[in-house]
PDB file of C-alpha atoms in Angstrom:
ATOM      1  CA  ALA A 518       2.931  17.580   4.740  1.00 63.00           C
ATOM      2  CA  GLN A 519       3.284  16.116   1.326  1.00 72.00           C
ATOM      3  CA  THR A 520      -0.482  14.653   0.189  1.00 88.00           C
ATOM      4  CA  VAL A 521      -1.719  12.505  -2.258  1.00 93.00           C
ATOM      5  CA  THR A 522      -5.012  13.088  -3.544  1.00 95.00           C
ATOM      6  CA  GLN A 523      -7.756  10.905  -5.299  1.00 96.00           C
ATOM      7  CA  SER A 524     -11.030  13.090  -6.159  1.00 95.00           C
ATOM      8  CA  GLN A 525     -12.942  10.346  -7.671  1.00 96.00           C
ATOM      9  CA  PRO A 526     -14.381   7.960  -4.864  1.00 95.00           C
ATOM     10  CA  GLU A 527     -15.870   5.695  -7.753  1.00 97.00           C
ATOM     11  CA  MET A 528     -15.816   5.080 -11.135  1.00 97.00           C
ATOM     12  CA  SER A 529     -17.298   2.774 -13.767  1.00 97.00           C
ATOM     13  CA  VAL A 530     -16.532   1.963 -17.366  1.00 97.00           C
ATOM     14  CA  GLN A 531     -18.075  -0.430 -19.919  1.00 98.00           C
ATOM     15  CA  GLU A 532     -16.238  -3.777 -20.732  1.00 97.00           C
ATOM     16  CA  ALA A 533     -13.609  -2.856 -23.361  1.00 97.00           C
ATOM     17  CA  GLU A 534     -13.749   0.623 -23.128  1.00 98.00           C
ATOM     18  CA  THR A 535     -11.082   3.072 -21.519  1.00 98.00           C
ATOM     19  CA  VAL A 536     -11.023   4.697 -18.241  1.00 98.00           C
ATOM     20  CA  THR A 537      -8.598   7.427 -16.442  1.00 98.00           C
ATOM     21  CA  LEU A 538      -8.220   7.411 -12.724  1.00 98.00           C
ATOM     22  CA  SER A 539      -6.786  10.695 -11.434  1.00 98.00           C
ATOM     23  CA  CYS A 540      -4.288  11.478  -8.732  1.00 97.00           C
ATOM     24  CA  THR A 541      -2.510  14.667  -7.822  1.00 97.00           C
ATOM     25  CA  TYR A 542       0.144  15.234  -5.077  1.00 95.00           C
ATOM     26  CA  ASP A 543       1.761  17.855  -3.280  1.00 92.00           C
ATOM     27  CA  THR A 544       5.554  17.840  -2.815  1.00 87.00           C
ATOM     28  CA  SER A 545       8.488  19.873  -2.754  1.00 86.00           C
ATOM     29  CA  GLU A 546      10.792  17.197  -3.944  1.00 84.00           C
ATOM     30  CA  SER A 547      12.452  16.997  -7.418  1.00 85.00           C
ATOM     31  CA  ASP A 548      13.089  13.471  -7.244  1.00 86.00           C
ATOM     32  CA  TYR A 549      10.718  10.543  -6.146  1.00 89.00           C
ATOM     33  CA  TYR A 550       8.636   7.491  -7.482  1.00 91.00           C
ATOM     34  CA  LEU A 551       4.996   7.251  -8.313  1.00 93.00           C
ATOM     35  CA  PHE A 552       2.831   4.041  -8.109  1.00 94.00           C
ATOM     36  CA  TRP A 553      -0.722   2.915  -8.842  1.00 96.00           C
ATOM     37  CA  TYR A 554      -1.464  -0.183  -6.537  1.00 95.00           C
ATOM     38  CA  LYS A 555      -4.653  -2.284  -7.270  1.00 96.00           C
ATOM     39  CA  GLN A 556      -6.903  -3.955  -4.409  1.00 95.00           C
ATOM     40  CA  PRO A 557      -9.214  -6.350  -5.569  1.00 93.00           C
ATOM     41  CA  PRO A 558     -12.045  -8.293  -3.253  1.00 89.00           C
ATOM     42  CA  SER A 559      -9.545 -10.490  -2.177  1.00 85.00           C
ATOM     43  CA  ARG A 560      -8.173  -7.253  -0.335  1.00 86.00           C
ATOM     44  CA  GLN A 561      -3.948  -8.001  -1.574  1.00 88.00           C
ATOM     45  CA  MET A 562      -2.472  -5.059  -2.929  1.00 92.00           C
ATOM     46  CA  ILE A 563      -1.119  -5.571  -6.420  1.00 93.00           C
ATOM     47  CA  LEU A 564       1.606  -3.435  -8.033  1.00 93.00           C
ATOM     48  CA  VAL A 565       0.331  -2.307 -11.142  1.00 96.00           C
ATOM     49  CA  ILE A 566       2.583   0.314 -12.545  1.00 95.00           C
ATOM     50  CA  ARG A 567       5.495   2.541 -11.288  1.00 93.00           C
ATOM     51  CA  GLN A 568       7.176   6.097 -12.584  1.00 93.00           C
ATOM     52  CA  GLU A 569      10.099   7.574 -11.805  1.00 90.00           C
ATOM     53  CA  ALA A 570       9.938  11.222 -11.627  1.00 90.00           C
ATOM     54  CA  TYR A 571      13.234  12.025 -13.088  1.00 89.00           C
ATOM     55  CA  LYS A 572      11.934   9.833 -16.342  1.00 88.00           C
ATOM     56  CA  GLN A 573       9.952  11.969 -18.923  1.00 84.00           C
ATOM     57  CA  GLN A 574       8.625   9.076 -20.680  1.00 91.00           C
ATOM     58  CA  ASN A 575       5.130   7.848 -19.389  1.00 95.00           C
ATOM     59  CA  ALA A 576       5.447   4.223 -18.042  1.00 93.00           C
ATOM     60  CA  THR A 577       3.457   1.657 -19.626  1.00 94.00           C
ATOM     61  CA  GLU A 578       2.440  -1.907 -18.523  1.00 94.00           C
ATOM     62  CA  ASN A 579       0.149  -3.923 -21.147  1.00 95.00           C
ATOM     63  CA  ARG A 580      -3.130  -2.235 -21.011  1.00 97.00           C
ATOM     64  CA  PHE A 581      -2.090   0.078 -18.155  1.00 97.00           C
ATOM     65  CA  SER A 582      -0.203   3.474 -18.880  1.00 97.00           C
ATOM     66  CA  VAL A 583      -0.020   6.464 -16.943  1.00 97.00           C
ATOM     67  CA  ASN A 584      -0.052  10.537 -17.901  1.00 97.00           C
ATOM     68  CA  PHE A 585       2.678  12.053 -15.577  1.00 96.00           C
ATOM     69  CA  GLN A 586       2.492  15.710 -15.546  1.00 95.00           C
ATOM     70  CA  LYS A 587       5.382  16.587 -13.248  1.00 94.00           C
ATOM     71  CA  ALA A 588       4.847  20.301 -13.209  1.00 93.00           C
ATOM     72  CA  ALA A 589       1.198  19.974 -12.559  1.00 95.00           C
ATOM     73  CA  LYS A 590       2.008  17.353  -9.897  1.00 95.00           C
ATOM     74  CA  SER A 591      -0.660  14.953 -11.803  1.00 96.00           C
ATOM     75  CA  PHE A 592      -0.331  11.180 -12.046  1.00 96.00           C
ATOM     76  CA  SER A 593      -3.233   9.686 -13.651  1.00 98.00           C
ATOM     77  CA  LEU A 594      -3.868   5.799 -14.557  1.00 98.00           C
ATOM     78  CA  LYS A 595      -5.425   4.916 -17.972  1.00 98.00           C
ATOM     79  CA  ILE A 596      -6.733   1.405 -18.249  1.00 98.00           C
ATOM     80  CA  SER A 597      -7.214   0.381 -21.866  1.00 98.00           C
ATOM     81  CA  ASP A 598      -9.750  -2.318 -23.224  1.00 98.00           C
ATOM     82  CA  SER A 599     -11.239  -3.010 -19.435  1.00 98.00           C
ATOM     83  CA  GLN A 600     -11.801  -6.171 -18.316  1.00 97.00           C
ATOM     84  CA  LEU A 601     -13.745  -7.751 -15.739  1.00 97.00           C
ATOM     85  CA  GLY A 602     -10.950  -8.708 -13.796  1.00 96.00           C
ATOM     86  CA  ASP A 603     -10.090  -4.843 -13.558  1.00 97.00           C
ATOM     87  CA  ALA A 604     -12.884  -4.387 -11.010  1.00 97.00           C
ATOM     88  CA  ALA A 605     -10.961  -3.276  -7.844  1.00 97.00           C
ATOM     89  CA  MET A 606      -9.882  -0.543  -5.507  1.00 96.00           C
ATOM     90  CA  TYR A 607      -6.904   1.684  -6.955  1.00 97.00           C
ATOM     91  CA  PHE A 608      -4.534   3.375  -4.931  1.00 96.00           C
ATOM     92  CA  CYS A 609      -1.990   5.933  -5.899  1.00 96.00           C
ATOM     93  CA  ALA A 610       0.896   6.221  -3.917  1.00 93.00           C
ATOM     94  CA  TYR A 611       4.289   7.915  -3.619  1.00 90.00           C
ATOM     95  CA  ASP A 612       7.443   7.598  -2.168  1.00 87.00           C
ATOM     96  CA  PHE A 613       9.501  10.684  -1.585  1.00 73.00           C
ATOM     97  CA  GLY A 614      12.549   8.986  -0.690  1.00 66.00           C
ATOM     98  CA  ASN A 615      11.855   9.259   3.095  1.00 61.00           C
ATOM     99  CA  GLU A 616      11.574   5.189   3.018  1.00 65.00           C
ATOM    100  CA  LYS A 617       7.778   5.079   3.368  1.00 76.00           C
ATOM    101  CA  LEU A 618       4.797   5.213   0.733  1.00 86.00           C
ATOM    102  CA  THR A 619       2.220   7.936   1.031  1.00 89.00           C
ATOM    103  CA  PHE A 620      -1.447   6.680  -0.312  1.00 92.00           C
ATOM    104  CA  GLY A 621      -4.154   8.449  -1.436  1.00 94.00           C
ATOM    105  CA  THR A 622      -7.616   7.337  -0.447  1.00 93.00           C
ATOM    106  CA  GLY A 623      -8.300   4.994  -3.267  1.00 95.00           C
ATOM    107  CA  THR A 624     -10.754   5.051  -6.579  1.00 97.00           C
ATOM    108  CA  ARG A 625     -13.388   1.963  -6.650  1.00 96.00           C
ATOM    109  CA  LEU A 626     -13.689   0.761 -10.257  1.00 98.00           C
ATOM    110  CA  THR A 627     -16.528  -1.050 -11.489  1.00 97.00           C
ATOM    111  CA  ILE A 628     -16.556  -2.586 -14.754  1.00 97.00           C
ATOM    112  CA  ILE A 629     -20.223  -2.973 -16.437  1.00 97.00           C
ATOM    113  CA  PRO A 630     -20.516  -6.044 -18.449  1.00 96.00           C
TER     114      PRO A 630
ATOM    115  CA  ASP B1203       6.426 -19.776  -4.536  1.00 63.00           C
ATOM    116  CA  GLY B1204       7.975 -16.830  -2.719  1.00 70.00           C
ATOM    117  CA  GLY B1205       5.765 -14.621  -0.768  1.00 92.00           C
ATOM    118  CA  ILE B1206       4.364 -12.606   2.229  1.00 95.00           C
ATOM    119  CA  THR B1207       2.370 -14.924   4.632  1.00 95.00           C
ATOM    120  CA  GLN B1208      -0.184 -13.236   7.160  1.00 96.00           C
ATOM    121  CA  SER B1209      -1.742 -14.878   9.793  1.00 95.00           C
ATOM    122  CA  PRO B1210      -4.199 -15.317  10.991  1.00 95.00           C
ATOM    123  CA  LYS B1211      -6.741 -14.148   8.158  1.00 94.00           C
ATOM    124  CA  TYR B1212      -9.146 -12.567  10.849  1.00 95.00           C
ATOM    125  CA  LEU B1213      -8.642 -12.009  14.392  1.00 93.00           C
ATOM    126  CA  PHE B1214     -10.594 -10.875  17.430  1.00 90.00           C
ATOM    127  CA  ARG B1215      -9.600  -9.141  20.323  1.00 87.00           C
ATOM    128  CA  LYS B1216     -10.980  -8.518  23.799  1.00 87.00           C
ATOM    129  CA  GLU B1217     -11.074  -5.086  25.794  1.00 83.00           C
ATOM    130  CA  GLY B1218      -7.554  -5.012  27.583  1.00 85.00           C
ATOM    131  CA  GLN B1219      -6.181  -7.862  25.746  1.00 90.00           C
ATOM    132  CA  ASN B1220      -2.881  -7.795  23.420  1.00 93.00           C
ATOM    133  CA  VAL B1221      -2.873  -9.764  20.106  1.00 94.00           C
ATOM    134  CA  THR B1222       0.099 -10.497  17.757  1.00 96.00           C
ATOM    135  CA  LEU B1223      -0.389 -10.442  13.993  1.00 97.00           C
ATOM    136  CA  SER B1224       2.295 -12.644  12.149  1.00 98.00           C
ATOM    137  CA  CYS B1225       4.112 -11.827   9.032  1.00 98.00           C
ATOM    138  CA  GLU B1226       6.561 -13.848   7.323  1.00 97.00           C
ATOM    139  CA  GLN B1227       8.384 -13.644   4.214  1.00 97.00           C
ATOM    140  CA  ASN B1228      10.445 -15.945   1.972  1.00 95.00           C
ATOM    141  CA  LEU B1229      11.449 -13.358  -0.593  1.00 94.00           C
ATOM    142  CA  ASN B1230      14.886 -12.370   1.111  1.00 93.00           C
ATOM    143  CA  HIS B1231      14.100  -9.191   1.638  1.00 93.00           C
ATOM    144  CA  ASP B1232      15.684  -6.725   4.201  1.00 93.00           C
ATOM    145  CA  ALA B1233      12.614  -4.255   4.740  1.00 92.00           C
ATOM    146  CA  MET B1234       9.325  -4.838   5.675  1.00 94.00           C
ATOM    147  CA  TYR B1235       6.160  -2.754   6.852  1.00 95.00           C
ATOM    148  CA  TRP B1236       2.931  -2.869   8.522  1.00 97.00           C
ATOM    149  CA  TYR B1237       0.153  -0.905   7.433  1.00 96.00           C
ATOM    150  CA  ARG B1238      -3.275  -0.189   8.684  1.00 97.00           C
ATOM    151  CA  GLN B1239      -6.451   0.381   6.301  1.00 95.00           C
ATOM    152  CA  ASP B1240      -9.465   1.682   7.344  1.00 93.00           C
ATOM    153  CA  PRO B1241     -12.681   2.166   5.123  1.00 85.00           C
ATOM    154  CA  GLY B1242     -12.656   5.375   2.843  1.00 77.00           C
ATOM    155  CA  GLN B1243      -8.900   5.433   3.608  1.00 80.00           C
ATOM    156  CA  GLY B1244      -5.775   4.795   2.337  1.00 85.00           C
ATOM    157  CA  LEU B1245      -3.155   2.792   3.946  1.00 92.00           C
ATOM    158  CA  ARG B1246      -1.148   4.461   7.044  1.00 93.00           C
ATOM    159  CA  LEU B1247       2.467   3.194   7.933  1.00 93.00           C
ATOM    160  CA  ILE B1248       2.397   1.779  11.533  1.00 96.00           C
ATOM    161  CA  TYR B1249       5.829   0.584  11.619  1.00 96.00           C
ATOM    162  CA  TYR B1250       8.652  -0.381   9.073  1.00 94.00           C
ATOM    163  CA  SER B1251      11.927  -2.319   9.556  1.00 94.00           C
ATOM    164  CA  GLN B1252      15.035  -1.655   7.250  1.00 91.00           C
ATOM    165  CA  ILE B1253      17.111  -4.482   8.867  1.00 92.00           C
ATOM    166  CA  VAL B1254      17.108  -7.126  11.538  1.00 94.00           C
ATOM    167  CA  ASN B1255      16.929  -5.934  15.128  1.00 95.00           C
ATOM    168  CA  ASP B1256      16.086  -2.211  13.508  1.00 94.00           C
ATOM    169  CA  PHE B1257      12.901  -0.721  13.281  1.00 95.00           C
ATOM    170  CA  GLN B1258      11.106   3.053  12.818  1.00 94.00           C
ATOM    171  CA  LYS B1259       7.879   4.374  13.936  1.00 95.00           C
ATOM    172  CA  GLY B1260       5.541   5.327  10.854  1.00 92.00           C
ATOM    173  CA  ASP B1261       2.749   7.836  11.130  1.00 90.00           C
ATOM    174  CA  ILE B1262       0.367   6.237  13.653  1.00 94.00           C
ATOM    175  CA  ALA B1263       2.503   3.676  16.102  1.00 96.00           C
ATOM    176  CA  GLU B1264       1.023   4.532  19.107  1.00 96.00           C
ATOM    177  CA  GLY B1265      -0.786   1.802  20.773  1.00 96.00           C
ATOM    178  CA  TYR B1266       1.251  -0.967  18.703  1.00 97.00           C
ATOM    179  CA  SER B1267       4.749  -2.756  18.851  1.00 97.00           C
ATOM    180  CA  VAL B1268       6.897  -4.553  16.758  1.00 98.00           C
ATOM    181  CA  SER B1269      10.075  -6.746  16.494  1.00 97.00           C
ATOM    182  CA  ARG B1270      12.488  -7.780  14.064  1.00 98.00           C
ATOM    183  CA  GLU B1271      14.490 -10.543  15.166  1.00 97.00           C
ATOM    184  CA  LYS B1272      14.428 -12.447  12.093  1.00 96.00           C
ATOM    185  CA  LYS B1273      14.899 -11.373   8.704  1.00 96.00           C
ATOM    186  CA  GLU B1274      11.886 -13.591   7.717  1.00 97.00           C
ATOM    187  CA  SER B1275       9.720 -12.228  10.335  1.00 98.00           C
ATOM    188  CA  PHE B1276       8.158  -9.054  11.489  1.00 98.00           C
ATOM    189  CA  PRO B1277       5.226  -9.653  13.771  1.00 98.00           C
ATOM    190  CA  LEU B1278       2.823  -6.674  15.054  1.00 98.00           C
ATOM    191  CA  THR B1279       1.277  -6.692  18.520  1.00 97.00           C
ATOM    192  CA  VAL B1280      -1.751  -4.472  18.945  1.00 95.00           C
ATOM    193  CA  THR B1281      -1.592  -3.483  22.533  1.00 93.00           C
ATOM    194  CA  SER B1282      -4.584  -2.626  24.869  1.00 89.00           C
ATOM    195  CA  ALA B1283      -3.378   1.057  24.554  1.00 88.00           C
ATOM    196  CA  GLN B1284      -4.992   1.176  20.918  1.00 88.00           C
ATOM    197  CA  LYS B1285      -8.359   2.225  21.452  1.00 86.00           C
ATOM    198  CA  ASN B1286      -9.579   1.611  18.121  1.00 90.00           C
ATOM    199  CA  PRO B1287      -7.939  -1.222  16.595  1.00 92.00           C
ATOM    200  CA  THR B1288     -10.693  -2.533  14.245  1.00 94.00           C
ATOM    201  CA  ALA B1289      -9.183  -2.261  10.920  1.00 95.00           C
ATOM    202  CA  PHE B1290      -7.452  -4.716   8.147  1.00 96.00           C
ATOM    203  CA  TYR B1291      -3.822  -4.770   8.654  1.00 97.00           C
ATOM    204  CA  LEU B1292      -1.339  -5.112   5.634  1.00 96.00           C
ATOM    205  CA  CYS B1293       1.995  -6.369   5.887  1.00 97.00           C
ATOM    206  CA  ALA B1294       4.673  -5.531   3.126  1.00 94.00           C
ATOM    207  CA  SER B1295       8.175  -6.352   2.209  1.00 94.00           C
ATOM    208  CA  SER B1296      10.813  -4.812  -0.392  1.00 90.00           C
ATOM    209  CA  ILE B1297      14.381  -5.595  -1.181  1.00 87.00           C
ATOM    210  CA  ALA B1298      15.316  -2.282   0.403  1.00 75.00           C
ATOM    211  CA  THR B1299      13.540   1.054   1.639  1.00 69.00           C
ATOM    212  CA  GLY B1300      13.511   3.590  -1.083  1.00 66.00           C
ATOM    213  CA  GLY B1301      10.924   4.059  -4.014  1.00 63.00           C
ATOM    214  CA  ASN B1302      13.293   2.322  -6.423  1.00 71.00           C
ATOM    215  CA  GLN B1303      12.083  -0.987  -4.569  1.00 77.00           C
ATOM    216  CA  PRO B1304       8.493  -1.567  -4.755  1.00 82.00           C
ATOM    217  CA  GLN B1305       6.674  -3.326  -1.972  1.00 88.00           C
ATOM    218  CA  HIS B1306       5.149  -6.673  -2.143  1.00 90.00           C
ATOM    219  CA  PHE B1307       2.082  -6.957   0.063  1.00 93.00           C
ATOM    220  CA  GLY B1308       0.598  -9.996   2.019  1.00 94.00           C
ATOM    221  CA  ASP B1309      -3.146 -11.003   2.225  1.00 93.00           C
ATOM    222  CA  GLY B1310      -3.896  -9.239   5.101  1.00 95.00           C
ATOM    223  CA  THR B1311      -5.370  -9.749   8.902  1.00 96.00           C
ATOM    224  CA  ARG B1312      -8.807  -8.167   9.795  1.00 95.00           C
ATOM    225  CA  LEU B1313      -9.279  -7.385  13.544  1.00 95.00           C
ATOM    226  CA  SER B1314     -12.036  -6.861  15.173  1.00 92.00           C
ATOM    227  CA  ILE B1315     -13.411  -6.003  18.743  1.00 86.00           C
ATOM    228  CA  LEU B1316     -15.518  -8.459  20.706  1.00 81.00           C
TER     229      LEU B1316
END
């Protein structure tokens, strides 16, 4: 079965610093989509960034960027200039083209003022 | 503003009772999804629907039922057969199924057992 692993249950970072959240996955597919979702205390899931596996260029959205290593099956999220509003649960997710997302167990990010 | 509305925000179920969670979207999306979230776990797919009058089971469909009579609505019924229903339930929608169409989520419903 295809799986998604987030090995860091909790992370913390000083405000204005940079933090990297890890995600690895297991798949035999060659074409798929990768996502990072943010879940703040309000519990709504918010799409942060998306990566298409066939694209070699890493996706970037303002302060958020990914390091996608296809051969290593790794998909980490880097948050630069961390802000208090970045505090949330972050979920890595995959769509293997079978019409559904598979989520990791999440990383709780705390921002230290 | 377009979005997904889930109601109620909190719901309590008595033993042996069926309850229905509402999910409405005005995004004109074809695909809709129901997820369950438990503490320490990611989201798990219960059911999804690609189009009106059609739906498929996800990974944990037992004890749940859905309908898709209208494009905008995808209600989830938690039946008495679901022995551990206490969880946070999230509804999502996308233009179509497939990873090139990201999913948009509602605010969720928290279900508890009385």
